[in-house]
Amino acid sequence: MSAKVRNDSNRDTEVLRQPAFRRLWGANGLRYSAGEVAGFALPITAVLLLHAGPLEVSLIFAFTRVGYLLFGLPAGVWIDRWNKKTVLICADVCYALAFGSVPLAYVLGVLTVGQLLVVAFLESLAGVFFDIAHTSVLPELMPKRDIADANARLQTSENAIQAVSPGIAGFLTQSVAAPLLYLFAAVCHAASALMVQGIRVERKVREAVRESRQSFRRDITEGLRMSWRQPFLRLMLVQTSLFNLGIGILLATLPVFLLRDVGMSPWVFGLQASLGAVSGVLSSLMCPHLRRRYGEIRMTLLFAGLAPFVLLAMPFAGVFTTIAVPLAFAAAIGINFVIVGRSVAGAGLRARVTPSAYLGRVSAAYIVVTRGATTLGGLSAGLLAHMWSTGTALWIAVLEMALPTVILLRSPLRDQRDLPVEWEVPDEGKKSES
């Protein structure tokens, strides 16, 4: 047992010794810092400054993710053919230009909900290419056996940033207008592009051939076919999509519910987001230990089983309004703990059952379906709140997010400790240097 733990510790150290991964880690941190600040400033600007209603807020939320529905599948094919580092840099530049337009329009006095929709769309467009390229480039930086630990480190740093950023941004809104926070996000993405530029990746360049339209369509559908034919990928795709549908309803409803209905100030709104992110950090830190002690599959089932219980506090905040703020804090802590745990548990497993040559397409298929579900959930949130109330929309979200738990607990995975060996693909072990 001690030898196994020592080997895992050496593997963790080996991941950090790779210069290319350290630069990718730093760029990811800058990008996530920008996303957290912009994500916090968006609902504050829309609800409190531009007085957007539930339908407008849900539409803005959907636009931040609609790019996955429109471009997710072809992006996977393109990224398998393109230089992934170039894709990451171009995405950062797009982010920087879009975010930089918001403070400029605010200073000029021409900022509107319409511009926020355009910025949200450009953000989602850049996010499609960044997310798929970021996921697909990891196997080109390290052996597949290290991907789970690399993902855990990325998730830990992301949640550490998430724990700090909303609270600081909320504090700054007491003296700085929310649209001006987008300037920080633009600078972060410019710095991220410079950091990615320093990465040198040894990659197997595909033979330069002229692809026909038929071949292009075939490449697009290959990601979906592989995601559906492989038992584990199919199960994860279905249950994650159902979960994300509820997440979309929840996240699109919360800004209007907390800022308008509950009357939460931007500072408290940011604080509850930060405390929720702390639980995400703890969750990501616990994942490597849980994986070694209980197994990968059991860890996945653990987070699935916790989901229905930790999500109840938020809709109850709409019932017990006198304690709505404490309940919102409790819900944020529980929701982030489950979401991060599910994300860390699933990312490494997907990479291990997917051939490297298809990672871009499979990642694209997974992202477009699961993020597309979040988009549909966000769109439905405004309709639910408009027809009934924000509180009713929250109850529907929680009930919907309980469905994946039933699916996982009734699947063959409930009897497994770790990923079945026959589902794994050989480790091609691409390496890089700086």
CSV table of C-alpha atoms in Angstrom, one decimal:
chain,number,residue,atom,x,y,z
A,1,MET,CA,0.0,0.0,0.0
A,2,SER,CA,2.8,2.4,0.9
A,3,ALA,CA,4.6,1.7,-2.3
A,4,LYS,CA,1.4,2.5,-4.3
A,5,VAL,CA,0.9,5.8,-2.4
A,6,ARG,CA,4.6,6.6,-3.0
A,7,ASN,CA,4.2,5.9,-6.8
A,8,ASP,CA,1.1,8.1,-6.9
A,9,SER,CA,3.0,10.9,-5.1
A,10,ASN,CA,5.9,10.6,-7.6
A,11,ARG,CA,3.4,10.8,-10.5
A,12,ASP,CA,1.9,14.0,-9.0
A,13,THR,CA,5.4,15.5,-8.9
A,14,GLU,CA,6.2,14.3,-12.4
A,15,VAL,CA,3.2,16.2,-13.7
A,16,LEU,CA,4.5,19.5,-12.3
A,17,ARG,CA,7.9,18.9,-13.7
A,18,GLN,CA,6.7,19.2,-17.2
A,19,PRO,CA,7.2,22.8,-18.4
A,20,ALA,CA,4.5,22.6,-21.1
A,21,PHE,CA,1.9,21.6,-18.5
A,22,ARG,CA,3.0,24.3,-16.1
A,23,ARG,CA,2.5,26.9,-18.9
A,24,LEU,CA,-0.9,25.4,-19.8
A,25,TRP,CA,-1.8,25.4,-16.1
A,26,GLY,CA,-0.9,29.1,-15.8
A,27,ALA,CA,-2.8,30.1,-18.9
A,28,ASN,CA,-5.8,28.1,-17.7
A,29,GLY,CA,-5.6,30.0,-14.4
A,30,LEU,CA,-5.6,33.4,-16.2
A,31,ARG,CA,-8.4,32.4,-18.4
A,32,TYR,CA,-10.5,31.1,-15.5
A,33,SER,CA,-9.8,34.3,-13.5
A,34,ALA,CA,-11.2,36.3,-16.5
A,35,GLY,CA,-14.2,34.0,-16.8
A,36,GLU,CA,-15.1,34.2,-13.1
A,37,VAL,CA,-14.9,38.0,-13.0
A,38,ALA,CA,-16.8,38.4,-16.3
A,39,GLY,CA,-19.3,35.8,-15.1
A,40,PHE,CA,-19.9,37.7,-11.9
A,41,ALA,CA,-20.1,41.1,-13.6
A,42,LEU,CA,-22.6,39.8,-16.2
A,43,PRO,CA,-25.7,39.3,-14.0
A,44,ILE,CA,-24.9,42.4,-11.9
A,45,THR,CA,-24.8,44.5,-15.0
A,46,ALA,CA,-27.9,42.9,-16.5
A,47,VAL,CA,-30.2,42.8,-13.5
A,48,LEU,CA,-29.1,45.8,-11.4
A,49,LEU,CA,-27.8,48.2,-14.0
A,50,LEU,CA,-29.8,47.4,-17.1
A,51,HIS,CA,-32.9,46.1,-15.2
A,52,ALA,CA,-33.2,42.9,-17.3
A,53,GLY,CA,-36.0,40.5,-16.4
A,54,PRO,CA,-36.0,36.7,-16.1
A,55,LEU,CA,-36.6,36.2,-19.9
A,56,GLU,CA,-33.7,38.5,-20.8
A,57,VAL,CA,-31.4,37.0,-18.2
A,58,SER,CA,-32.1,33.5,-19.3
A,59,LEU,CA,-31.5,34.5,-22.9
A,60,ILE,CA,-28.1,36.1,-22.0
A,61,PHE,CA,-27.2,32.9,-20.1
A,62,ALA,CA,-28.2,30.8,-23.0
A,63,PHE,CA,-26.1,32.9,-25.4
A,64,THR,CA,-23.0,32.3,-23.2
A,65,ARG,CA,-23.4,28.6,-24.2
A,66,VAL,CA,-25.1,28.5,-27.5
A,67,GLY,CA,-21.8,28.3,-29.4
A,68,TYR,CA,-21.5,24.7,-28.2
A,69,LEU,CA,-24.7,23.8,-30.0
A,70,LEU,CA,-23.8,25.6,-33.2
A,71,PHE,CA,-20.1,24.9,-33.6
A,72,GLY,CA,-19.2,22.1,-31.1
A,73,LEU,CA,-19.2,19.2,-33.5
A,74,PRO,CA,-17.3,20.8,-36.4
A,75,ALA,CA,-14.9,22.4,-34.0
A,76,GLY,CA,-13.9,18.9,-32.8
A,77,VAL,CA,-13.0,17.9,-36.3
A,78,TRP,CA,-11.1,21.1,-37.0
A,79,ILE,CA,-9.2,20.9,-33.8
A,80,ASP,CA,-8.1,17.3,-34.6
A,81,ARG,CA,-6.6,18.7,-37.8
A,82,TRP,CA,-5.3,22.1,-36.5
A,83,ASN,CA,-2.5,23.1,-34.2
A,84,LYS,CA,-4.2,23.1,-30.8
A,85,LYS,CA,-1.8,25.8,-29.4
A,86,THR,CA,-2.9,28.2,-32.2
A,87,VAL,CA,-6.5,27.5,-31.5
A,88,LEU,CA,-6.0,28.4,-27.8
A,89,ILE,CA,-4.3,31.6,-28.7
A,90,CYS,CA,-7.0,32.7,-31.1
A,91,ALA,CA,-9.7,31.9,-28.6
A,92,ASP,CA,-7.9,34.1,-26.0
A,93,VAL,CA,-7.7,37.0,-28.5
A,94,CYS,CA,-11.4,36.7,-29.2
A,95,TYR,CA,-12.2,36.7,-25.5
A,96,ALA,CA,-10.1,39.8,-24.9
A,97,LEU,CA,-11.7,41.8,-27.7
A,98,ALA,CA,-15.2,40.9,-26.7
A,99,PHE,CA,-14.7,41.6,-23.0
A,100,GLY,CA,-12.8,44.8,-23.7
A,101,SER,CA,-15.9,46.2,-25.6
A,102,VAL,CA,-18.1,46.2,-22.5
A,103,PRO,CA,-16.2,48.8,-20.4
A,104,LEU,CA,-15.7,50.9,-23.5
A,105,ALA,CA,-19.4,51.0,-24.2
A,106,TYR,CA,-20.2,51.7,-20.6
A,107,VAL,CA,-17.8,54.7,-20.5
A,108,LEU,CA,-19.4,56.0,-23.7
A,109,GLY,CA,-22.9,55.5,-22.3
A,110,VAL,CA,-24.1,53.1,-25.0
A,111,LEU,CA,-24.1,49.8,-23.1
A,112,THR,CA,-27.3,47.8,-23.7
A,113,VAL,CA,-28.7,44.3,-23.1
A,114,GLY,CA,-28.2,43.7,-26.9
A,115,GLN,CA,-24.5,44.2,-26.6
A,116,LEU,CA,-24.4,41.9,-23.6
A,117,LEU,CA,-26.0,39.3,-25.9
A,118,VAL,CA,-23.4,39.8,-28.6
A,119,VAL,CA,-20.5,39.6,-26.0
A,120,ALA,CA,-22.1,36.4,-24.5
A,121,PHE,CA,-22.2,34.8,-28.0
A,122,LEU,CA,-18.6,35.7,-28.7
A,123,GLU,CA,-17.7,34.3,-25.3
A,124,SER,CA,-19.4,31.0,-26.1
A,125,LEU,CA,-17.8,30.9,-29.5
A,126,ALA,CA,-14.3,31.3,-28.1
A,127,GLY,CA,-15.2,28.9,-25.3
A,128,VAL,CA,-16.0,26.1,-27.7
A,129,PHE,CA,-12.6,26.1,-29.3
A,130,PHE,CA,-10.7,26.8,-26.1
A,131,ASP,CA,-12.4,24.0,-24.1
A,132,ILE,CA,-12.1,21.3,-26.8
A,133,ALA,CA,-8.5,22.2,-27.6
A,134,HIS,CA,-7.6,22.4,-23.9
A,135,THR,CA,-9.1,19.0,-23.3
A,136,SER,CA,-7.5,17.4,-26.4
A,137,VAL,CA,-4.0,18.9,-25.9
A,138,LEU,CA,-3.3,17.2,-22.5
A,139,PRO,CA,-2.6,13.8,-24.1
A,140,GLU,CA,0.0,15.5,-26.2
A,141,LEU,CA,1.8,16.9,-23.1
A,142,MET,CA,1.9,13.7,-21.0
A,143,PRO,CA,1.1,10.0,-20.8
A,144,LYS,CA,-2.5,9.1,-20.3
A,145,ARG,CA,-1.9,7.7,-16.9
A,146,ASP,CA,-1.1,11.3,-15.7
A,147,ILE,CA,-4.2,12.9,-17.2
A,148,ALA,CA,-6.4,12.3,-14.1
A,149,ASP,CA,-3.9,13.9,-11.8
A,150,ALA,CA,-3.4,16.8,-14.3
A,151,ASN,CA,-7.1,17.3,-14.5
A,152,ALA,CA,-7.3,17.3,-10.7
A,153,ARG,CA,-4.7,20.0,-10.5
A,154,LEU,CA,-6.4,22.1,-13.1
A,155,GLN,CA,-9.7,21.7,-11.3
A,156,THR,CA,-8.1,22.6,-8.0
A,157,SER,CA,-6.6,25.8,-9.3
A,158,GLU,CA,-9.8,26.7,-11.1
A,159,ASN,CA,-11.8,26.4,-7.9
A,160,ALA,CA,-9.2,28.2,-5.9
A,161,ILE,CA,-9.6,31.1,-8.3
A,162,GLN,CA,-13.4,30.7,-8.1
A,163,ALA,CA,-13.2,30.9,-4.4
A,164,VAL,CA,-11.4,34.3,-4.5
A,165,SER,CA,-12.7,36.0,-7.6
A,166,PRO,CA,-16.4,36.5,-6.8
A,167,GLY,CA,-15.8,37.9,-3.3
A,168,ILE,CA,-13.2,40.3,-4.6
A,169,ALA,CA,-15.3,41.3,-7.5
A,170,GLY,CA,-18.3,41.8,-5.2
A,171,PHE,CA,-16.2,44.0,-2.9
A,172,LEU,CA,-15.0,46.1,-5.9
A,173,THR,CA,-18.6,46.7,-7.1
A,174,GLN,CA,-19.0,48.9,-4.0
A,175,SER,CA,-16.7,51.4,-5.5
A,176,VAL,CA,-16.4,50.4,-9.2
A,177,ALA,CA,-19.2,49.9,-11.7
A,178,ALA,CA,-19.7,46.2,-12.7
A,179,PRO,CA,-19.1,46.7,-16.4
A,180,LEU,CA,-15.5,48.0,-15.7
A,181,LEU,CA,-14.6,44.6,-14.3
A,182,TYR,CA,-14.6,43.3,-17.8
A,183,LEU,CA,-11.4,45.3,-18.4
A,184,PHE,CA,-9.6,42.9,-16.0
A,185,ALA,CA,-11.0,39.9,-17.8
A,186,ALA,CA,-9.7,41.3,-21.2
A,187,VAL,CA,-6.2,41.8,-19.8
A,188,CYS,CA,-6.1,38.2,-18.3
A,189,HIS,CA,-6.9,36.7,-21.7
A,190,ALA,CA,-4.2,38.7,-23.4
A,191,ALA,CA,-1.7,37.4,-20.8
A,192,SER,CA,-3.0,33.9,-21.3
A,193,ALA,CA,-2.4,34.1,-25.0
A,194,LEU,CA,1.2,35.1,-24.4
A,195,MET,CA,1.7,32.2,-21.9
A,196,VAL,CA,0.3,29.6,-24.4
A,197,GLN,CA,2.6,31.0,-27.0
A,198,GLY,CA,5.5,29.6,-24.9
A,199,ILE,CA,4.3,26.0,-25.1
A,200,ARG,CA,6.1,23.6,-27.4
A,201,VAL,CA,4.2,20.5,-28.2
A,202,GLU,CA,5.4,17.4,-29.9
A,203,ARG,CA,2.4,16.3,-31.9
A,204,LYS,CA,1.8,13.8,-34.7
A,205,VAL,CA,0.9,16.0,-37.7
A,206,ARG,CA,-1.8,14.5,-39.8
A,207,GLU,CA,-1.0,13.9,-43.4
A,208,ALA,CA,-2.0,17.0,-45.5
A,209,VAL,CA,-4.8,15.7,-47.7
A,210,ARG,CA,-7.7,17.5,-49.3
A,211,GLU,CA,-10.8,16.4,-47.3
A,212,SER,CA,-14.1,16.1,-49.1
A,213,ARG,CA,-17.4,17.2,-47.7
A,214,GLN,CA,-18.3,13.6,-47.2
A,215,SER,CA,-15.2,13.0,-45.2
A,216,PHE,CA,-15.8,16.1,-43.1
A,217,ARG,CA,-19.4,14.9,-42.3
A,218,ARG,CA,-18.0,11.5,-41.5
A,219,ASP,CA,-15.5,12.9,-39.0
A,220,ILE,CA,-18.2,14.9,-37.3
A,221,THR,CA,-20.4,11.9,-36.8
A,222,GLU,CA,-17.5,9.7,-35.7
A,223,GLY,CA,-17.4,11.5,-32.4
A,224,LEU,CA,-21.1,11.0,-31.8
A,225,ARG,CA,-20.9,7.4,-32.8
A,226,MET,CA,-18.0,6.6,-30.6
A,227,SER,CA,-19.6,8.4,-27.7
A,228,TRP,CA,-22.7,6.3,-28.2
A,229,ARG,CA,-21.2,2.9,-28.9
A,230,GLN,CA,-18.7,2.8,-26.1
A,231,PRO,CA,-20.8,1.8,-23.0
A,232,PHE,CA,-19.1,4.0,-20.5
A,233,LEU,CA,-19.1,7.1,-22.8
A,234,ARG,CA,-22.8,6.6,-23.6
A,235,LEU,CA,-23.7,6.3,-19.9
A,236,MET,CA,-21.7,9.4,-18.9
A,237,LEU,CA,-23.1,11.4,-21.9
A,238,VAL,CA,-26.8,10.6,-21.0
A,239,GLN,CA,-26.5,11.2,-17.2
A,240,THR,CA,-24.4,14.3,-17.5
A,241,SER,CA,-26.7,15.8,-20.1
A,242,LEU,CA,-29.7,15.3,-17.8
A,243,PHE,CA,-27.8,16.8,-14.9
A,244,ASN,CA,-26.7,19.8,-17.0
A,245,LEU,CA,-30.3,20.5,-18.1
A,246,GLY,CA,-31.2,21.1,-14.5
A,247,ILE,CA,-28.0,23.1,-13.9
A,248,GLY,CA,-28.9,25.4,-16.8
A,249,ILE,CA,-32.3,26.1,-15.2
A,250,LEU,CA,-30.7,26.7,-11.8
A,251,LEU,CA,-27.9,29.0,-13.0
A,252,ALA,CA,-30.2,31.1,-15.2
A,253,THR,CA,-32.7,31.5,-12.4
A,254,LEU,CA,-30.4,32.3,-9.5
A,255,PRO,CA,-29.3,35.9,-10.5
A,256,VAL,CA,-32.9,37.2,-10.7
A,257,PHE,CA,-34.0,35.1,-7.6
A,258,LEU,CA,-31.1,36.2,-5.4
A,259,LEU,CA,-30.5,39.8,-6.6
A,260,ARG,CA,-34.1,40.8,-7.2
A,261,ASP,CA,-36.5,38.6,-5.2
A,262,VAL,CA,-34.3,38.0,-2.2
A,263,GLY,CA,-32.7,41.4,-2.4
A,264,MET,CA,-29.1,40.2,-2.0
A,265,SER,CA,-26.5,42.8,-2.5
A,266,PRO,CA,-23.7,42.3,-5.0
A,267,TRP,CA,-21.2,41.9,-2.2
A,268,VAL,CA,-23.2,39.1,-0.5
A,269,PHE,CA,-23.9,37.6,-3.9
A,270,GLY,CA,-20.2,37.4,-4.6
A,271,LEU,CA,-19.5,36.1,-1.1
A,272,GLN,CA,-21.9,33.2,-1.4
A,273,ALA,CA,-20.3,32.3,-4.7
A,274,SER,CA,-16.9,32.4,-3.1
A,275,LEU,CA,-17.9,30.2,-0.2
A,276,GLY,CA,-19.5,27.7,-2.6
A,277,ALA,CA,-16.2,27.6,-4.6
A,278,VAL,CA,-14.3,26.8,-1.4
A,279,SER,CA,-16.3,23.6,-1.2
A,280,GLY,CA,-15.3,23.0,-4.8
A,281,VAL,CA,-11.6,23.3,-3.9
A,282,LEU,CA,-12.1,20.8,-1.1
A,283,SER,CA,-13.9,18.5,-3.4
A,284,SER,CA,-11.1,18.5,-6.1
A,285,LEU,CA,-8.5,18.0,-3.4
A,286,MET,CA,-10.4,15.0,-2.0
A,287,CYS,CA,-10.8,13.4,-5.4
A,288,PRO,CA,-7.3,11.9,-5.8
A,289,HIS,CA,-7.5,10.4,-2.3
A,290,LEU,CA,-11.0,9.1,-2.9
A,291,ARG,CA,-10.0,7.6,-6.2
A,292,ARG,CA,-7.1,5.7,-4.6
A,293,ARG,CA,-9.0,4.6,-1.6
A,294,TYR,CA,-12.4,3.6,-3.0
A,295,GLY,CA,-11.8,3.4,-6.8
A,296,GLU,CA,-12.8,5.7,-9.7
A,297,ILE,CA,-16.3,4.3,-10.3
A,298,ARG,CA,-17.3,4.3,-6.7
A,299,MET,CA,-16.1,7.9,-6.4
A,300,THR,CA,-18.4,8.8,-9.3
A,301,LEU,CA,-21.3,7.0,-7.7
A,302,LEU,CA,-20.6,8.8,-4.4
A,303,PHE,CA,-21.0,12.3,-5.9
A,304,ALA,CA,-24.1,11.1,-7.9
A,305,GLY,CA,-25.7,9.9,-4.7
A,306,LEU,CA,-25.0,13.2,-2.9
A,307,ALA,CA,-26.5,15.4,-5.6
A,308,PRO,CA,-30.2,15.2,-4.7
A,309,PHE,CA,-29.6,16.0,-1.1
A,310,VAL,CA,-27.3,19.0,-1.4
A,311,LEU,CA,-29.5,20.6,-4.0
A,312,LEU,CA,-32.6,21.0,-1.9
A,313,ALA,CA,-31.5,24.1,0.1
A,314,MET,CA,-31.9,26.5,-2.9
A,315,PRO,CA,-35.6,25.9,-3.7
A,316,PHE,CA,-36.3,25.9,0.1
A,317,ALA,CA,-34.9,29.5,0.1
A,318,GLY,CA,-37.9,30.5,-1.9
A,319,VAL,CA,-40.2,29.0,0.7
A,320,PHE,CA,-38.5,30.1,3.9
A,321,THR,CA,-37.8,33.7,2.8
A,322,THR,CA,-36.6,34.8,6.3
A,323,ILE,CA,-33.7,32.5,6.1
A,324,ALA,CA,-33.2,32.6,2.3
A,325,VAL,CA,-29.7,34.0,2.5
A,326,PRO,CA,-28.3,31.2,4.8
A,327,LEU,CA,-30.1,28.6,2.7
A,328,ALA,CA,-28.5,30.1,-0.5
A,329,PHE,CA,-25.1,29.9,1.1
A,330,ALA,CA,-25.7,26.2,2.1
A,331,ALA,CA,-26.9,25.4,-1.4
A,332,ALA,CA,-23.9,27.1,-3.0
A,333,ILE,CA,-21.5,25.0,-0.9
A,334,GLY,CA,-23.3,21.7,-1.6
A,335,ILE,CA,-23.8,22.3,-5.3
A,336,ASN,CA,-20.2,23.3,-6.0
A,337,PHE,CA,-19.0,20.3,-4.0
A,338,VAL,CA,-21.0,17.9,-6.2
A,339,ILE,CA,-20.4,19.6,-9.6
A,340,VAL,CA,-16.6,19.7,-9.1
A,341,GLY,CA,-16.4,16.1,-7.9
A,342,ARG,CA,-18.5,14.9,-10.9
A,343,SER,CA,-16.3,16.9,-13.3
A,344,VAL,CA,-12.9,15.6,-11.9
A,345,ALA,CA,-14.2,12.0,-11.7
A,346,GLY,CA,-15.4,11.9,-15.3
A,347,ALA,CA,-12.7,13.8,-17.2
A,348,GLY,CA,-9.9,11.4,-16.6
A,349,LEU,CA,-12.1,8.3,-17.2
A,350,ARG,CA,-13.3,9.6,-20.6
A,351,ALA,CA,-9.7,10.2,-21.8
A,352,ARG,CA,-8.7,6.6,-20.9
A,353,VAL,CA,-11.4,5.0,-23.0
A,354,THR,CA,-10.9,7.2,-26.1
A,355,PRO,CA,-8.1,6.7,-28.7
A,356,SER,CA,-5.9,9.8,-28.9
A,357,ALA,CA,-6.7,10.3,-32.6
A,358,TYR,CA,-10.4,10.8,-31.7
A,359,LEU,CA,-10.1,12.8,-28.6
A,360,GLY,CA,-11.0,16.1,-30.3
A,361,ARG,CA,-14.1,14.7,-31.9
A,362,VAL,CA,-15.2,12.7,-28.8
A,363,SER,CA,-14.6,15.8,-26.6
A,364,ALA,CA,-16.5,17.9,-29.1
A,365,ALA,CA,-19.5,15.4,-29.1
A,366,TYR,CA,-19.5,15.3,-25.3
A,367,ILE,CA,-19.2,19.1,-24.9
A,368,VAL,CA,-21.8,20.0,-27.5
A,369,VAL,CA,-24.4,17.6,-26.0
A,370,THR,CA,-23.8,18.3,-22.4
A,371,ARG,CA,-23.3,22.1,-22.8
A,372,GLY,CA,-26.2,22.1,-25.2
A,373,ALA,CA,-28.3,20.7,-22.4
A,374,THR,CA,-27.2,23.5,-20.2
A,375,THR,CA,-28.2,26.0,-22.9
A,376,LEU,CA,-31.6,24.4,-23.3
A,377,GLY,CA,-32.0,24.5,-19.5
A,378,GLY,CA,-31.1,28.2,-19.4
A,379,LEU,CA,-33.6,29.0,-22.2
A,380,SER,CA,-36.4,27.1,-20.4
A,381,ALA,CA,-35.6,28.9,-17.1
A,382,GLY,CA,-37.0,32.2,-18.3
A,383,LEU,CA,-40.2,30.6,-19.6
A,384,LEU,CA,-40.7,28.7,-16.3
A,385,ALA,CA,-40.1,31.8,-14.2
A,386,HIS,CA,-42.4,33.8,-16.5
A,387,MET,CA,-45.2,31.3,-16.4
A,388,TRP,CA,-45.0,30.6,-12.7
A,389,SER,CA,-42.2,32.0,-10.5
A,390,THR,CA,-38.4,31.8,-9.9
A,391,GLY,CA,-39.1,29.5,-6.9
A,392,THR,CA,-41.0,27.0,-9.1
A,393,ALA,CA,-38.2,27.0,-11.6
A,394,LEU,CA,-35.8,26.1,-8.9
A,395,TRP,CA,-37.9,23.2,-7.7
A,396,ILE,CA,-38.1,21.9,-11.3
A,397,ALA,CA,-34.3,22.2,-11.6
A,398,VAL,CA,-33.6,20.2,-8.5
A,399,LEU,CA,-36.1,17.4,-9.4
A,400,GLU,CA,-34.6,17.2,-12.9
A,401,MET,CA,-31.1,16.9,-11.5
A,402,ALA,CA,-32.0,13.9,-9.4
A,403,LEU,CA,-32.7,11.8,-12.5
A,404,PRO,CA,-29.0,11.1,-13.3
A,405,THR,CA,-28.5,9.7,-9.8
A,406,VAL,CA,-31.2,7.0,-10.5
A,407,ILE,CA,-29.6,6.2,-13.9
A,408,LEU,CA,-26.1,5.7,-12.4
A,409,LEU,CA,-27.3,3.7,-9.4
A,410,ARG,CA,-29.3,1.3,-11.6
A,411,SER,CA,-26.5,0.9,-14.2
A,412,PRO,CA,-23.9,-1.9,-14.2
A,413,LEU,CA,-21.4,0.6,-12.8
A,414,ARG,CA,-22.8,0.2,-9.3
A,415,ASP,CA,-21.0,-3.1,-9.0
A,416,GLN,CA,-17.6,-1.8,-10.2
A,417,ARG,CA,-14.8,-0.3,-8.2
A,418,ASP,CA,-12.6,0.9,-11.1
A,419,LEU,CA,-13.0,1.3,-14.8
A,420,PRO,CA,-13.1,-2.2,-16.5
A,421,VAL,CA,-9.8,-3.0,-18.2
A,422,GLU,CA,-11.5,-4.0,-21.4
A,423,TRP,CA,-12.9,-0.5,-21.9
A,424,GLU,CA,-9.5,1.2,-21.8
A,425,VAL,CA,-7.4,2.0,-24.9
A,426,PRO,CA,-3.6,1.6,-25.0
A,427,ASP,CA,-1.6,4.5,-23.7
A,428,GLU,CA,0.2,6.1,-26.7
A,429,GLY,CA,2.2,8.3,-24.2
A,430,LYS,CA,2.9,11.4,-26.2
A,431,LYS,CA,5.3,13.6,-24.5
A,432,SER,CA,6.4,17.2,-24.8
A,433,GLU,CA,9.3,19.5,-23.9
A,434,SER,CA,9.7,23.2,-23.6
